[in-house]
Amino acid sequence: MQVRYYDKEQINKLLVVDKPIFVSSNHYLNRIKRKYKNKKAGFSGTLDPFAKGCLIVAFGQYAKLFKYISKTPKTYKAVIWLGAESLSFDIENIASIKLTKQLNYDNIKNNIDSLKGEIKYLPPKFSAKKIDGKRAYELARNNQDFVLNETVMNIYENRLISYNHPFITFEVTVSEGTYVRSIAQILLDKLGEIGTLSYLERLNEGKFFYENEKELDPLEYIDLPINKYFGTQEWLNQGRKISINYLEDKKDGKYLIICEDIFSIIEIENCEVKYLLNKVPKYGK
């Protein structure tokens, strides 16, 4: 008898899972799909295999909402291992380990405190950045030579948690797209030391925190203004074109329309209204 792993009926669900270490985000998503018996799901904010923590997962139509949901700033807890050298700046590709001298606590703290604001940096070669359509980490693993462009990150908060030689533990809050491995290397350069990340945990993405996979209402996280709609839900159900006269706010932009059972995302441009997403079931419907 064949075992059915997935239900045929689609579910609409938004939640945060706690990805464990040494598992890729895609592989862990497959586990979550089997757990909830539904194939149609996606995640936002890839975590490296060696990292753990907050991973936002959405099933069904809620998976289309990621581009409209605020996921910043992101907060991470990280540990630097002094004396360990890695090609990927993490513990997956350790090349050598050397004994290092004890460092001055205040010097570490002052340098961590100084890493705030807008900072230019080079992303690590072992990253998901694309070079001519290929992931940088694929090229790096094949020892191919390439150059990544300098980019900018914002560090909002950065604090030293502890220093137990040879490990420096810190917590940092950053903009989207930031590589904590690069922050660690910038700090190590300031300290005149070599090292690598030995632990990385994402604590949150914006308002998203791990709470035992608690089901979330996406309307609480969509980063768009609500536009009052004076028409009927039936009109939206049929996907019929909306006249701008049925909307309270007529200015150009993207808006959220909320009805009794569904919500839609629209865009107004030159007095024309178009659907970006339509007939998305409300939480609990």
Short mmCIF file of C-alpha atoms in Angstrom, two decimals:
data_model
loop_
_atom_site.label_atom_id
_atom_site.label_comp_id
_atom_site.label_asym_id
_atom_site.label_seq_id
_atom_site.Cartn_x
_atom_site.Cartn_y
_atom_site.Cartn_z
CA MET A 1 0.00 0.00 0.00
CA GLN A 2 1.40 3.36 -1.06
CA VAL A 3 1.80 5.93 1.74
CA ARG A 4 0.41 9.38 0.96
CA TYR A 5 2.82 12.00 2.31
CA TYR A 6 0.90 15.06 1.10
CA ASP A 7 -2.75 16.10 1.20
CA LYS A 8 -4.35 17.17 -2.07
CA GLU A 9 -6.11 20.17 -0.54
CA GLN A 10 -4.01 23.35 -0.44
CA ILE A 11 -3.48 25.09 2.88
CA ASN A 12 -2.69 28.76 3.50
CA LYS A 13 -0.33 29.06 6.43
CA LEU A 14 2.37 31.48 7.61
CA LEU A 15 4.79 30.49 10.37
CA VAL A 16 8.38 30.68 11.61
CA VAL A 17 10.43 27.50 11.94
CA ASP A 18 13.72 26.94 13.75
CA LYS A 19 16.19 25.59 11.18
CA PRO A 20 18.84 23.36 12.80
CA ILE A 21 22.56 23.49 12.01
CA PHE A 22 24.15 21.53 9.15
CA VAL A 23 20.89 21.34 7.19
CA SER A 24 20.26 23.46 4.09
CA SER A 25 17.22 25.75 4.06
CA ASN A 26 15.77 23.85 1.08
CA HIS A 27 16.22 20.48 2.74
CA TYR A 28 14.58 21.68 5.94
CA LEU A 29 11.69 23.16 3.97
CA ASN A 30 11.04 19.68 2.55
CA ARG A 31 10.79 18.36 6.11
CA ILE A 32 8.28 21.09 6.97
CA LYS A 33 6.25 20.28 3.85
CA ARG A 34 6.01 16.65 4.91
CA LYS A 35 5.15 17.64 8.47
CA TYR A 36 2.18 19.72 7.31
CA LYS A 37 1.42 17.33 4.43
CA ASN A 38 1.42 20.02 1.77
CA LYS A 39 3.74 20.49 -1.21
CA LYS A 40 3.13 24.14 -2.06
CA ALA A 41 5.37 26.13 0.28
CA GLY A 42 8.29 28.52 0.20
CA PHE A 43 10.64 30.28 2.57
CA SER A 44 12.22 33.71 2.84
CA GLY A 45 15.74 34.60 3.88
CA THR A 46 18.05 31.65 3.17
CA LEU A 47 20.22 30.50 6.06
CA ASP A 48 23.60 28.90 5.39
CA PRO A 49 23.77 25.17 6.27
CA PHE A 50 26.05 25.84 9.28
CA ALA A 51 23.63 28.51 10.62
CA LYS A 52 20.45 27.92 12.61
CA GLY A 53 17.39 29.87 13.66
CA CYS A 54 14.46 31.87 12.33
CA LEU A 55 13.22 30.85 8.88
CA ILE A 56 9.90 32.23 7.63
CA VAL A 57 7.78 29.60 5.84
CA ALA A 58 4.54 30.17 3.96
CA PHE A 59 2.14 27.65 2.43
CA GLY A 60 -0.32 28.05 -0.43
CA GLN A 61 -1.22 31.57 -1.54
CA TYR A 62 0.60 33.04 1.45
CA ALA A 63 3.89 32.08 -0.25
CA LYS A 64 3.20 34.88 -2.78
CA LEU A 65 3.27 37.51 -0.02
CA PHE A 66 7.02 37.52 0.74
CA LYS A 67 7.77 40.56 -1.45
CA TYR A 68 5.18 42.60 0.48
CA ILE A 69 6.15 41.51 4.00
CA SER A 70 8.64 43.51 6.06
CA LYS A 71 11.52 41.24 7.13
CA THR A 72 14.02 43.78 8.45
CA PRO A 73 15.98 44.47 10.50
CA LYS A 74 17.43 41.02 11.20
CA THR A 75 19.21 40.10 14.43
CA TYR A 76 21.90 37.43 14.75
CA LYS A 77 23.91 35.87 17.54
CA ALA A 78 27.38 34.92 16.34
CA VAL A 79 30.56 33.36 17.73
CA ILE A 80 34.04 34.01 16.32
CA TRP A 81 36.68 31.30 16.81
CA LEU A 82 40.06 33.03 17.02
CA GLY A 83 42.92 31.22 15.30
CA ALA A 84 40.71 29.12 13.03
CA GLU A 85 41.05 29.90 9.33
CA SER A 86 38.36 28.98 6.80
CA LEU A 87 37.94 29.56 3.08
CA SER A 88 34.22 30.19 3.59
CA PHE A 89 34.63 32.15 6.87
CA ASP A 90 32.65 29.49 8.75
CA ILE A 91 33.32 26.01 10.17
CA GLU A 92 32.42 24.17 6.96
CA ASN A 93 35.79 24.73 5.28
CA ILE A 94 38.39 24.90 8.06
CA ALA A 95 41.90 25.13 6.55
CA SER A 96 43.99 25.51 9.72
CA ILE A 97 43.78 26.12 13.47
CA LYS A 98 46.45 28.04 15.39
CA LEU A 99 46.88 29.03 19.01
CA THR A 100 46.39 32.76 19.53
CA LYS A 101 47.22 35.13 22.34
CA GLN A 102 44.66 36.43 24.83
CA LEU A 103 43.10 39.71 23.66
CA ASN A 104 42.11 42.79 25.61
CA TYR A 105 38.39 42.70 26.43
CA ASP A 106 37.92 46.49 26.20
CA ASN A 107 39.65 46.58 22.81
CA ILE A 108 37.26 43.92 21.46
CA LYS A 109 34.24 45.77 22.89
CA ASN A 110 35.33 49.14 21.49
CA ASN A 111 35.89 47.71 18.01
CA ILE A 112 32.51 45.94 18.04
CA ASP A 113 30.82 49.15 19.21
CA SER A 114 32.49 51.05 16.33
CA LEU A 115 30.93 48.76 13.70
CA LYS A 116 27.67 50.64 13.21
CA GLY A 117 26.01 52.58 10.43
CA GLU A 118 26.50 52.20 6.68
CA ILE A 119 29.52 50.05 5.84
CA LYS A 120 30.92 49.03 2.45
CA TYR A 121 32.19 45.47 2.19
CA LEU A 122 32.88 42.54 -0.13
CA PRO A 123 30.46 39.61 0.28
CA PRO A 124 32.13 36.24 0.97
CA LYS A 125 32.89 34.14 -2.10
CA PHE A 126 31.03 31.25 -0.47
CA SER A 127 27.69 33.03 -0.74
CA ALA A 128 24.44 32.90 -2.72
CA LYS A 129 25.37 35.96 -4.79
CA LYS A 130 25.03 35.33 -8.52
CA ILE A 131 27.86 35.67 -11.05
CA ASP A 132 26.68 35.32 -14.67
CA GLY A 133 23.68 33.30 -13.50
CA LYS A 134 25.66 30.97 -11.21
CA ARG A 135 25.84 31.03 -7.41
CA ALA A 136 29.14 32.31 -6.07
CA TYR A 137 29.51 29.33 -3.72
CA GLU A 138 29.29 26.93 -6.71
CA LEU A 139 32.16 28.75 -8.43
CA ALA A 140 34.18 28.87 -5.20
CA ARG A 141 33.76 25.12 -4.60
CA ASN A 142 35.07 24.50 -8.14
CA ASN A 143 38.07 26.78 -7.46
CA GLN A 144 37.01 29.15 -10.25
CA ASP A 145 38.42 32.67 -10.15
CA PHE A 146 35.86 35.50 -9.92
CA VAL A 147 35.34 38.90 -8.30
CA LEU A 148 32.29 40.02 -6.32
CA ASN A 149 31.21 43.64 -6.39
CA GLU A 150 31.48 45.76 -3.28
CA THR A 151 28.12 46.28 -1.58
CA VAL A 152 26.68 48.20 1.36
CA MET A 153 25.18 47.01 4.62
CA ASN A 154 23.61 48.85 7.53
CA ILE A 155 24.49 47.79 11.07
CA TYR A 156 21.86 49.17 13.46
CA GLU A 157 23.04 47.59 16.71
CA ASN A 158 26.16 45.62 17.60
CA ARG A 159 27.15 44.45 21.08
CA LEU A 160 29.68 42.17 22.69
CA ILE A 161 28.05 39.39 24.72
CA SER A 162 31.13 37.58 26.00
CA TYR A 163 34.80 36.82 25.40
CA ASN A 164 36.02 33.41 26.53
CA HIS A 165 39.29 32.90 24.70
CA PRO A 166 39.43 31.87 21.88
CA PHE A 167 35.71 32.64 21.37
CA ILE A 168 34.10 36.07 20.89
CA THR A 169 30.30 36.10 21.10
CA PHE A 170 28.36 39.10 19.82
CA GLU A 171 24.84 40.07 18.75
CA VAL A 172 24.23 42.23 15.69
CA THR A 173 21.15 43.79 14.06
CA VAL A 174 21.51 44.45 10.34
CA SER A 175 19.78 45.28 7.06
CA GLU A 176 18.57 42.63 4.61
CA GLY A 177 21.25 40.96 2.51
CA THR A 178 24.02 41.41 5.10
CA TYR A 179 26.58 38.64 5.64
CA VAL A 180 27.53 38.27 9.31
CA ARG A 181 30.60 36.30 8.14
CA SER A 182 31.82 39.52 6.52
CA ILE A 183 31.16 41.53 9.70
CA ALA A 184 33.27 38.99 11.59
CA GLN A 185 36.14 39.40 9.11
CA ILE A 186 35.97 43.21 9.34
CA LEU A 187 36.20 42.94 13.13
CA LEU A 188 39.10 40.48 12.90
CA ASP A 189 40.96 42.88 10.57
CA LYS A 190 40.51 45.65 13.17
CA LEU A 191 41.86 43.33 15.87
CA GLY A 192 44.75 42.16 13.68
CA GLU A 193 43.73 38.53 14.11
CA ILE A 194 42.57 35.59 12.02
CA GLY A 195 39.43 33.64 12.81
CA THR A 196 36.12 32.39 11.52
CA LEU A 197 32.52 32.06 12.60
CA SER A 198 31.93 28.88 14.60
CA TYR A 199 28.25 29.57 15.33
CA LEU A 200 25.52 31.69 13.77
CA GLU A 201 21.89 31.95 14.86
CA ARG A 202 19.23 34.21 13.37
CA LEU A 203 17.04 35.42 16.22
CA ASN A 204 14.47 37.32 14.18
CA GLU A 205 13.56 38.84 10.81
CA GLY A 206 11.73 42.09 11.51
CA LYS A 207 8.71 41.17 13.64
CA PHE A 208 9.14 37.46 12.90
CA PHE A 209 10.41 35.37 15.83
CA TYR A 210 10.34 31.61 16.35
CA GLU A 211 7.42 30.74 18.66
CA ASN A 212 7.02 26.96 18.36
CA GLU A 213 5.70 27.28 14.78
CA LYS A 214 2.76 29.40 15.88
CA GLU A 215 0.46 30.17 12.95
CA LEU A 216 0.56 33.87 12.01
CA ASP A 217 -1.90 36.31 10.45
CA PRO A 218 -0.16 37.75 7.35
CA LEU A 219 -2.18 40.97 7.56
CA GLU A 220 -0.15 41.87 10.66
CA TYR A 221 3.08 41.74 8.65
CA ILE A 222 2.28 43.13 5.19
CA ASP A 223 4.15 46.39 4.76
CA LEU A 224 1.55 48.24 2.65
CA PRO A 225 -1.05 50.94 3.43
CA ILE A 226 -4.71 49.86 3.57
CA ASN A 227 -6.95 51.47 0.95
CA LYS A 228 -10.66 51.54 1.77
CA TYR A 229 -12.68 49.78 -0.91
CA PHE A 230 -16.35 50.72 -1.43
CA GLY A 231 -17.27 47.90 -3.81
CA THR A 232 -18.39 44.35 -3.09
CA GLN A 233 -16.25 41.28 -2.41
CA GLU A 234 -18.05 39.51 -5.26
CA TRP A 235 -16.43 41.92 -7.71
CA LEU A 236 -12.99 40.89 -6.41
CA ASN A 237 -13.94 37.19 -6.39
CA GLN A 238 -14.66 37.44 -10.10
CA GLY A 239 -11.38 39.27 -10.75
CA ARG A 240 -13.20 42.11 -12.45
CA LYS A 241 -11.45 45.40 -13.10
CA ILE A 242 -11.80 47.95 -10.28
CA SER A 243 -12.63 51.57 -10.99
CA ILE A 244 -10.53 54.05 -9.04
CA ASN A 245 -13.81 55.67 -7.95
CA TYR A 246 -14.40 52.69 -5.63
CA LEU A 247 -11.21 53.46 -3.68
CA GLU A 248 -10.73 56.06 -0.96
CA ASP A 249 -7.05 56.79 -1.74
CA LYS A 250 -6.52 57.52 -5.43
CA LYS A 251 -2.79 58.33 -5.36
CA ASP A 252 -0.31 56.16 -7.30
CA GLY A 253 1.13 53.31 -5.24
CA LYS A 254 0.61 49.80 -3.93
CA TYR A 255 -2.20 49.12 -1.47
CA LEU A 256 -3.90 46.44 0.57
CA ILE A 257 -7.65 45.92 0.22
CA ILE A 258 -9.34 43.94 3.00
CA CYS A 259 -12.78 42.35 2.68
CA GLU A 260 -14.73 39.99 4.92
CA ASP A 261 -13.15 36.72 3.74
CA ILE A 262 -10.29 37.75 1.45
CA PHE A 263 -7.71 40.43 0.86
CA SER A 264 -6.08 41.72 -2.31
CA ILE A 265 -3.01 43.74 -3.21
CA ILE A 266 -3.44 46.33 -5.92
CA GLU A 267 -1.38 48.98 -7.66
CA ILE A 268 -2.66 52.37 -8.83
CA GLU A 269 -0.80 53.97 -11.71
CA ASN A 270 -2.12 56.96 -13.67
CA CYS A 271 -5.65 56.37 -12.30
CA GLU A 272 -5.60 52.76 -13.51
CA VAL A 273 -6.01 49.93 -10.99
CA LYS A 274 -4.45 46.51 -11.45
CA TYR A 275 -4.27 43.43 -9.23
CA LEU A 276 -0.87 42.33 -7.95
CA LEU A 277 -2.47 39.58 -5.86
CA ASN A 278 -6.18 38.85 -5.69
CA LYS A 279 -8.54 36.70 -3.62
CA VAL A 280 -6.04 35.71 -0.95
CA PRO A 281 -7.98 34.01 1.89
CA LYS A 282 -7.83 35.80 5.23
CA TYR A 283 -6.23 34.03 8.19
CA GLY A 284 -8.64 31.45 9.58
CA LYS A 285 -10.83 31.41 6.43
#
